mmCIF file of C-alpha atoms and ligand atoms in Angstrom:
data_model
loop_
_atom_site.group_PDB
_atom_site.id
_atom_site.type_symbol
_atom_site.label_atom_id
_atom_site.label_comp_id
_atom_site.label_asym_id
_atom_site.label_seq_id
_atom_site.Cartn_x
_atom_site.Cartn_y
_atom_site.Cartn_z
ATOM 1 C CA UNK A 29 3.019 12.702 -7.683
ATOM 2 C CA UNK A 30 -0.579 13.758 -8.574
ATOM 3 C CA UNK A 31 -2.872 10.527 -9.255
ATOM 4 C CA UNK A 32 -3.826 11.938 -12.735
ATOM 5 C CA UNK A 33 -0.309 12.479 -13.392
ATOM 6 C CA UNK A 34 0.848 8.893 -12.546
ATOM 7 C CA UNK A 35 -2.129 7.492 -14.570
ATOM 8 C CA UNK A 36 -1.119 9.062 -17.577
ATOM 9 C CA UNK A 37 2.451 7.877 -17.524
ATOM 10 C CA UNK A 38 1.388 4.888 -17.136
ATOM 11 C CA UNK A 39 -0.446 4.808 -19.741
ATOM 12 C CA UNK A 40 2.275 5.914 -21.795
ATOM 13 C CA UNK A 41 4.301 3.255 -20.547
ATOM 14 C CA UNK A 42 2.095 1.007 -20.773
ATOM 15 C CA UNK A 43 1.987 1.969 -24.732
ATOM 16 C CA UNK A 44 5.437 0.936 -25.494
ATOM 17 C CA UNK A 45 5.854 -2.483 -26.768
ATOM 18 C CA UNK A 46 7.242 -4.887 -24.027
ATOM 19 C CA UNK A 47 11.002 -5.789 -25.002
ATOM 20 C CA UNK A 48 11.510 -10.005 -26.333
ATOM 21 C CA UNK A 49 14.980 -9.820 -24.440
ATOM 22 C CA UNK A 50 12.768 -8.896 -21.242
ATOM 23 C CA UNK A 51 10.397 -12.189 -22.162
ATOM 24 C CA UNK A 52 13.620 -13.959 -21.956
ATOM 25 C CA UNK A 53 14.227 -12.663 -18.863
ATOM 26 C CA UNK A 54 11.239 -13.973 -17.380
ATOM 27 C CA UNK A 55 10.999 -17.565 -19.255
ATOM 28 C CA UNK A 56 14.584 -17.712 -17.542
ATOM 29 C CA UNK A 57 14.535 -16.041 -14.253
ATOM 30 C CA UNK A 58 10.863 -16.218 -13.017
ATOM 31 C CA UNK A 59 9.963 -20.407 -13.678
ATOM 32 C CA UNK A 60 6.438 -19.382 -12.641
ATOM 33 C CA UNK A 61 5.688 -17.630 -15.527
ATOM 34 C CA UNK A 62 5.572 -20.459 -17.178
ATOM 35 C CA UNK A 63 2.333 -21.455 -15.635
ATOM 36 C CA UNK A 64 -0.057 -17.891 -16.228
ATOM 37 C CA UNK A 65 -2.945 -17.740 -18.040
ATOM 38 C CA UNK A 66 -2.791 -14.843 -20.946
ATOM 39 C CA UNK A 67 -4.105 -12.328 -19.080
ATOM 40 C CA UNK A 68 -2.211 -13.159 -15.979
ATOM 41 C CA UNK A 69 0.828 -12.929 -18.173
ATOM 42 C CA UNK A 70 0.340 -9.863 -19.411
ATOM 43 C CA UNK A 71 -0.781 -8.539 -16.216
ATOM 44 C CA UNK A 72 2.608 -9.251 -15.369
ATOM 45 C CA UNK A 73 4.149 -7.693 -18.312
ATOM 46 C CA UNK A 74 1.926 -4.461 -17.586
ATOM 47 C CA UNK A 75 3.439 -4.764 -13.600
ATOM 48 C CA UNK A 76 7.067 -5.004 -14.101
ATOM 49 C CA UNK A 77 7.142 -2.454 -17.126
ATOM 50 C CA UNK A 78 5.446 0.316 -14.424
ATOM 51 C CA UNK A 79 7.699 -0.800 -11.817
ATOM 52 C CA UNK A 80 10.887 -0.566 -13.871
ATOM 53 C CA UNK A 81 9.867 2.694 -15.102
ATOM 54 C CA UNK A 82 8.608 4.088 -11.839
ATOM 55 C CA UNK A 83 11.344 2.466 -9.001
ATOM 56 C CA UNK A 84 15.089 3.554 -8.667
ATOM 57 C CA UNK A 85 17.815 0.549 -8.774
ATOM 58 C CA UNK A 86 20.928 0.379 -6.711
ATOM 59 C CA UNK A 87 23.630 -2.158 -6.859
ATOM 60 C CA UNK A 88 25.642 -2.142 -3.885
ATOM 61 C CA UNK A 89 29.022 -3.964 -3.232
ATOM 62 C CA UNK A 90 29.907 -3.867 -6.515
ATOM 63 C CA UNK A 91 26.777 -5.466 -8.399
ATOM 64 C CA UNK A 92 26.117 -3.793 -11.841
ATOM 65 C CA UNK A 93 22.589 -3.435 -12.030
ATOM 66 C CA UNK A 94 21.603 -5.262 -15.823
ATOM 67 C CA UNK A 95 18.303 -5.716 -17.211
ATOM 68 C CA UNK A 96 18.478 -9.050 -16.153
ATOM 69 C CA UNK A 97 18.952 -7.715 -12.345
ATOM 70 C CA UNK A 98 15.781 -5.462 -12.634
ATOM 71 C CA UNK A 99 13.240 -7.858 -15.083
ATOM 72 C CA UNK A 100 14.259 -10.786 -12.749
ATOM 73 C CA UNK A 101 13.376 -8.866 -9.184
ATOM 74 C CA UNK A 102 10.559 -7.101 -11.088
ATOM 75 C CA UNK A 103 8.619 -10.751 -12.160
ATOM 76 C CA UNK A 104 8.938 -12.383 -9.184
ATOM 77 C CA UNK A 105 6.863 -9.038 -7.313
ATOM 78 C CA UNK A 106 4.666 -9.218 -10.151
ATOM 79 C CA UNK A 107 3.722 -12.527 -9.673
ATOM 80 C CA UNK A 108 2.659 -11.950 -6.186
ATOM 81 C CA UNK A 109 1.146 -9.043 -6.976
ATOM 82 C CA UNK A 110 -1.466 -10.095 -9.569
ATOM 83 C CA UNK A 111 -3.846 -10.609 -7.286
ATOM 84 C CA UNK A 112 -3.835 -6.717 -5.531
ATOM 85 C CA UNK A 113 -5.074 -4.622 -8.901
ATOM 86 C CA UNK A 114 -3.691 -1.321 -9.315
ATOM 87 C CA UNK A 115 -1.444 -1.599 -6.441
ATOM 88 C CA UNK A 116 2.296 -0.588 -7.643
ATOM 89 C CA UNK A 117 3.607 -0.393 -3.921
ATOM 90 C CA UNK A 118 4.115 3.817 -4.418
ATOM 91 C CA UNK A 119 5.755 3.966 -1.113
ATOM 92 C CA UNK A 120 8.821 1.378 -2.700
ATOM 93 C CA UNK A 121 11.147 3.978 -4.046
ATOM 94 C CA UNK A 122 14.731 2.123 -4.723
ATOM 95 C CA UNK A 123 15.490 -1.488 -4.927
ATOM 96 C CA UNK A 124 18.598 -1.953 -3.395
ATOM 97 C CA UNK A 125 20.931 -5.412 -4.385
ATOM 98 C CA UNK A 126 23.834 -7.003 -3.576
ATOM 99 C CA UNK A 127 25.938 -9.164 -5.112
ATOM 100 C CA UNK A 128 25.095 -11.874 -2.810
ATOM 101 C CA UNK A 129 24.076 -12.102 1.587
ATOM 102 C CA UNK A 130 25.057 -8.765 2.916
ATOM 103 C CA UNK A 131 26.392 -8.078 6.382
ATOM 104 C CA UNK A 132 24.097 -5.026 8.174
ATOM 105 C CA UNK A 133 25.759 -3.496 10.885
ATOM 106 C CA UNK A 134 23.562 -3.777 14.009
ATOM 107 C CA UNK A 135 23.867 -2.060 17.578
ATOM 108 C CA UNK A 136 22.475 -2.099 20.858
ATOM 109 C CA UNK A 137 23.162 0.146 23.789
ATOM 110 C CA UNK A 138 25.300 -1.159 27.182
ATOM 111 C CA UNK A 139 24.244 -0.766 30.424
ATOM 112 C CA UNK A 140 26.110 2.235 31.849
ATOM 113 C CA UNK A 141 27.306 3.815 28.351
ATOM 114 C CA UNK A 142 28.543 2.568 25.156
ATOM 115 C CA UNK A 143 27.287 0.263 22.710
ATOM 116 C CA UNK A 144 27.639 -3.283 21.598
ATOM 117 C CA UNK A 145 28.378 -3.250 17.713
ATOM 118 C CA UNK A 146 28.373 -6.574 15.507
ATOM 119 C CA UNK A 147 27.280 -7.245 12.027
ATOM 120 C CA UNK A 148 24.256 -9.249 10.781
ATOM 121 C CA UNK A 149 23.869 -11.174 7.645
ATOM 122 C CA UNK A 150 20.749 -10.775 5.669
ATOM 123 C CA UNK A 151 18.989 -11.780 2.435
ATOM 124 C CA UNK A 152 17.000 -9.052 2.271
ATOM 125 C CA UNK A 153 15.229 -6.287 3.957
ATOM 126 C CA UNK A 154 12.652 -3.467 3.649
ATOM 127 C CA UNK A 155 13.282 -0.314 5.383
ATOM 128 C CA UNK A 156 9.949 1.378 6.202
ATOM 129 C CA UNK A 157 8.612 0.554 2.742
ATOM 130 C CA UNK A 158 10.790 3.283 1.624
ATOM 131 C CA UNK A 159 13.218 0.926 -0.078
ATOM 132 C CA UNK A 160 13.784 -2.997 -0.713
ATOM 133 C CA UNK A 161 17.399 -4.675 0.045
ATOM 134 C CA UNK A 162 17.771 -7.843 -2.151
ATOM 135 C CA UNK A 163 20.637 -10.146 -2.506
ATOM 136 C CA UNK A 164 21.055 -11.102 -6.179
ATOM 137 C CA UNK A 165 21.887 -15.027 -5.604
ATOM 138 C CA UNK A 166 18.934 -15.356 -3.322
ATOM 139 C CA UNK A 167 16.857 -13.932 -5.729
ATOM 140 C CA UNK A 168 17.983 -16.073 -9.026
ATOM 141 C CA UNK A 169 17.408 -19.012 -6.758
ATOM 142 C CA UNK A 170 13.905 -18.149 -5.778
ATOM 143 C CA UNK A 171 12.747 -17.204 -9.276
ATOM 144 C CA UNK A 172 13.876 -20.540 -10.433
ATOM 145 C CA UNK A 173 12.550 -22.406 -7.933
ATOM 146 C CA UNK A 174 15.998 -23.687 -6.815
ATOM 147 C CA UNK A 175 15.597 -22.532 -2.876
ATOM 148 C CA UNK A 176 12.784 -24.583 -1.704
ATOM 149 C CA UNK A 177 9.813 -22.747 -0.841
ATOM 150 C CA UNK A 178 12.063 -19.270 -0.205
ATOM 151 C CA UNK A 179 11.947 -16.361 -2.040
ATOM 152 C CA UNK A 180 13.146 -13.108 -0.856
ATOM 153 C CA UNK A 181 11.353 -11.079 -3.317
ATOM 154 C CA UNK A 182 8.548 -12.404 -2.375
ATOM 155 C CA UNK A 183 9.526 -12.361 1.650
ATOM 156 C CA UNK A 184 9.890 -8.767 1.222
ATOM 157 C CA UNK A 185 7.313 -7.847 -0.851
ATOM 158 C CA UNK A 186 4.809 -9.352 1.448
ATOM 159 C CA UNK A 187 6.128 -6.619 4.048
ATOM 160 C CA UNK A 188 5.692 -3.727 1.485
ATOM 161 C CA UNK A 189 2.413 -5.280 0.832
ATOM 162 C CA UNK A 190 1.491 -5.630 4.983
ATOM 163 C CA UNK A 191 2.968 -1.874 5.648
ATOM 164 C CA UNK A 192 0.415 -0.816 3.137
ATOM 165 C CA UNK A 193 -2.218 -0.234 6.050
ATOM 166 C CA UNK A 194 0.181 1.043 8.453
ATOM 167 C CA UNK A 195 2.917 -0.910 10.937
ATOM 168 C CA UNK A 196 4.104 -4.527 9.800
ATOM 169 C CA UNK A 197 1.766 -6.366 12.017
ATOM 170 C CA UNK A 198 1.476 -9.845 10.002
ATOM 171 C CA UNK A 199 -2.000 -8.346 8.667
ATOM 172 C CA UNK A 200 -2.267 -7.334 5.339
ATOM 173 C CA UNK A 201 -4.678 -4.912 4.165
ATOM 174 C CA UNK A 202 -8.230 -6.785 3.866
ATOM 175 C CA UNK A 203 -11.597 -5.672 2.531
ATOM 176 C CA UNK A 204 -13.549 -4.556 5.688
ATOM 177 C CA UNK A 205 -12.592 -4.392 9.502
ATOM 178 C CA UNK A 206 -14.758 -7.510 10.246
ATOM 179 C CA UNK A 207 -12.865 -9.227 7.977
ATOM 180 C CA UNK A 208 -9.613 -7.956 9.330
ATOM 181 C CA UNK A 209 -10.508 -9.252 12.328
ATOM 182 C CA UNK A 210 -11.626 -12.508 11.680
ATOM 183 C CA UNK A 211 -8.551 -12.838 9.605
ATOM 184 C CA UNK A 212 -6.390 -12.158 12.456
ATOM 185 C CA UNK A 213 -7.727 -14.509 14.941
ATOM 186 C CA UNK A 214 -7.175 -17.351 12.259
ATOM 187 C CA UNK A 215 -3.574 -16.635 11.334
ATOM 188 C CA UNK A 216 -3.162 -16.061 15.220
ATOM 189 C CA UNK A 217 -4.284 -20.016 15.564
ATOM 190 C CA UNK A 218 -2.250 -21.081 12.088
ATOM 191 C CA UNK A 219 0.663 -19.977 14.223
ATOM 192 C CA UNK A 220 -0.043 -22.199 17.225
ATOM 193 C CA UNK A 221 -0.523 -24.757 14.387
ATOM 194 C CA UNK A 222 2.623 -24.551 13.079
ATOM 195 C CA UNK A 223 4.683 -24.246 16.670
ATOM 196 C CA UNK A 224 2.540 -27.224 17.984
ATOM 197 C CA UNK A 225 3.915 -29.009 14.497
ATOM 198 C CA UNK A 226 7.524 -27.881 15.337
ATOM 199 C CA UNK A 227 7.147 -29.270 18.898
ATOM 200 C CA UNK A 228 5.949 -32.222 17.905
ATOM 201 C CA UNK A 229 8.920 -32.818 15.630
ATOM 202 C CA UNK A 230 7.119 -33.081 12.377
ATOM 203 C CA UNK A 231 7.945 -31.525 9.310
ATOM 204 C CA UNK A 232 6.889 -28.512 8.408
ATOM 205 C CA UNK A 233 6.405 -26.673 5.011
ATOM 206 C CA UNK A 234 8.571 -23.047 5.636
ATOM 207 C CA UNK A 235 11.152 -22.282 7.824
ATOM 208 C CA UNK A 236 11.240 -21.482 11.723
ATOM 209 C CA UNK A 237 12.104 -18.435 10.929
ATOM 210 C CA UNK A 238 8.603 -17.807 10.878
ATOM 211 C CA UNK A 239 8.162 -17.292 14.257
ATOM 212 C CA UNK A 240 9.906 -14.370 15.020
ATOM 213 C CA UNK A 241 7.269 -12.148 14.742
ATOM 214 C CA UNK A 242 3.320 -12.369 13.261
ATOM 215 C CA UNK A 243 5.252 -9.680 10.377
ATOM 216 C CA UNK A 244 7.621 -12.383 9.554
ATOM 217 C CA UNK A 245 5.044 -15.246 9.386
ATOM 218 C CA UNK A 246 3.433 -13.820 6.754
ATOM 219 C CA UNK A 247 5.994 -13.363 5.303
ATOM 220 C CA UNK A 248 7.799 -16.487 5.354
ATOM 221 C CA UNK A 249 4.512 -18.793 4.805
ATOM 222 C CA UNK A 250 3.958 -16.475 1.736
ATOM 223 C CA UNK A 251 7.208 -17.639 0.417
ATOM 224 C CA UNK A 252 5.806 -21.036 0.610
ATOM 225 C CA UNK A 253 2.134 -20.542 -0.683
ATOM 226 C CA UNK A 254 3.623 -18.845 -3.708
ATOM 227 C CA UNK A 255 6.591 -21.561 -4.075
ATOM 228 C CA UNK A 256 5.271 -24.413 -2.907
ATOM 229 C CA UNK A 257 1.341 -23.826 -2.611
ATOM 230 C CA UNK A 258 0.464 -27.857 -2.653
ATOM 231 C CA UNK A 259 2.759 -28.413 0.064
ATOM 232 C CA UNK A 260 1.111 -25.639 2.335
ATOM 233 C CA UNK A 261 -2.512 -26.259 1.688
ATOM 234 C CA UNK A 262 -1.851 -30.133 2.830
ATOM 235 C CA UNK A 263 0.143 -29.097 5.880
ATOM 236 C CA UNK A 264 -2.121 -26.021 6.807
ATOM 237 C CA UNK A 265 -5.355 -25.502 4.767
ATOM 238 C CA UNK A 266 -6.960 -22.873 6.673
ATOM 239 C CA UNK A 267 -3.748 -21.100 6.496
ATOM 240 C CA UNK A 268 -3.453 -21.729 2.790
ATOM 241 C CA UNK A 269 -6.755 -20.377 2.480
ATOM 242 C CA UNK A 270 -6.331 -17.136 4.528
ATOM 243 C CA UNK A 271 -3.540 -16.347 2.311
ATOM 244 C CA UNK A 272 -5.958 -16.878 -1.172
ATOM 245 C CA UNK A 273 -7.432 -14.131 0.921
ATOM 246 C CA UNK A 274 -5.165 -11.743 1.572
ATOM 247 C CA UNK A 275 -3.500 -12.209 -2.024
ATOM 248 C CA UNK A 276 -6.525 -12.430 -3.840
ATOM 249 C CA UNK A 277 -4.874 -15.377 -5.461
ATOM 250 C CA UNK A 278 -4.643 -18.880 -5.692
ATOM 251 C CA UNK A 279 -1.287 -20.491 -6.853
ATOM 252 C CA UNK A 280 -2.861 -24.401 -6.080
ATOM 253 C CA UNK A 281 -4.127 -23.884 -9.326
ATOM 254 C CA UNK A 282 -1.712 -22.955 -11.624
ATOM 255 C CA UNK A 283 1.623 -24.788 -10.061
ATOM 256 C CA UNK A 284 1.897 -28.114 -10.835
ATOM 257 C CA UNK A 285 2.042 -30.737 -8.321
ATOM 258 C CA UNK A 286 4.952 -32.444 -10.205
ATOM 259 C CA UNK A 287 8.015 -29.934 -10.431
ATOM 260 C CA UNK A 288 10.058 -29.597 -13.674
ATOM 261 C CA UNK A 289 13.338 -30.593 -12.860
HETATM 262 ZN ZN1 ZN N 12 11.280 -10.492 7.099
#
């Protein structure tokens, strides 16, 4: 779609009055929201209005896809997404979800012909940026903090949000090369950080997950900085600080060091 074009419909949607049973929604489904400033909450109201006008949902395996489905997946990205202004992930076209994990069916080839064939669960998945795969429990218990520091929307949306400047490398888009760079080497030694922690036996703030590729530690330590941002600036603050920098955000101080229960 032309840019004028888009910025005129969102104006327009942006016009409409945002619905109380969609507040509800997010006092409910999204605990965070609890803890934004005025602005930041109606940035948030702004976000998930464009997004639910502008992105295709899916339910898959049966799941009926409800306002509470779409307002609930919707907060939780805009919540991440504060700090990125004016970036509505365009390339995201349909939110997939499922009615809880999904199994994917995976294949690899056999040495002289054939293929192996099994099925993987998932939580959640983003396919080229093209689309978002969600499972519905997992994201109820990330929105209401019930799933430690996990949360799958925001696990995927920090791959939409790294693809934005190409490949999912673990580097999301930054201001300037040099600070690309510089920004690399540090996340680089964050991840020895957390292996040597790992090795070492101690506890650490985010899954192990996270070391499956640089694309997934982002991704998983996001989960954490948004969920449990104390927790990650006192086991890592360089790394807590690197992602205040790529997410132009700082969660530390909104989220209260004392959860409600
Ligand atoms: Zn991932």
């Amino acid at each position: 779609m032309f840019g004028w074009l888009r910025e005129r419909r969102r104006r327009a949607i942006l016009a409409r009055p945002f619905p109380p049973a969609w507040l509800e929604i997010l006092a409910r489904n999204v605990r965070q929201t609890a803890w934004l400033s005025d602005d930041e909450a109606e940035a948030v109201r702004a976000w998930v209005a464009v997004f639910l006008a502008e992105k295709r949902f899916e339910g898959c395996g049966g799941l009926e896809v409800t306002d509470e489905v779409r307002v609930s997946i919707a907060g939780q990205a805009a919540l991440v997404m504060l700090g990125l202004e004016g970036e509505h992930l365009d390339r995201l076209q349909s939110v997939l979800v499922y009615p809880g994990d999904y199994l994917a069916p995976k294949s690899a080839p056999l040495e002289g012909g054939g293929a192996l064939e099994w099925q993987e669960e998932r939580l959640g998945e983003t396919w080229a940026g093209g689309s978002m795969v969600l499972s519905w429990p997992r994201v109820v218990a990330g929105g209401r903090l019930r799933d430690g520091p996990r949360s799958v929307v925001i696990h995927e949306c920090a791959h939409a949000v790294d693809m934005l400047d190409g490949e999912v490398d673990g580097i999301p888009p930054l201001a300037s090369p040099g600070e690309t760079r510089g920004w690399a080497a540090a996340i680089d030694d964050c991840q020895l950080h957390f292996e040597e922690a790992l090795d070492e036996g101690r506890s650490v703030p985010f899954d192990d997950y996270a070391l499956e590729s640089p694309g997934e530690f982002f991704a998983v330590a996001s989960e954490c900085f948004f969920q449990d941002p104390h927790r990650l600036a006192r086991f890592d603050a360089p790394l807590y600080g690197l992602l205040r920098q790529a997410w132009r955000q700082d969660p530390a101080s909104r989220v209260p060091f004392r959860r409600p229960p």
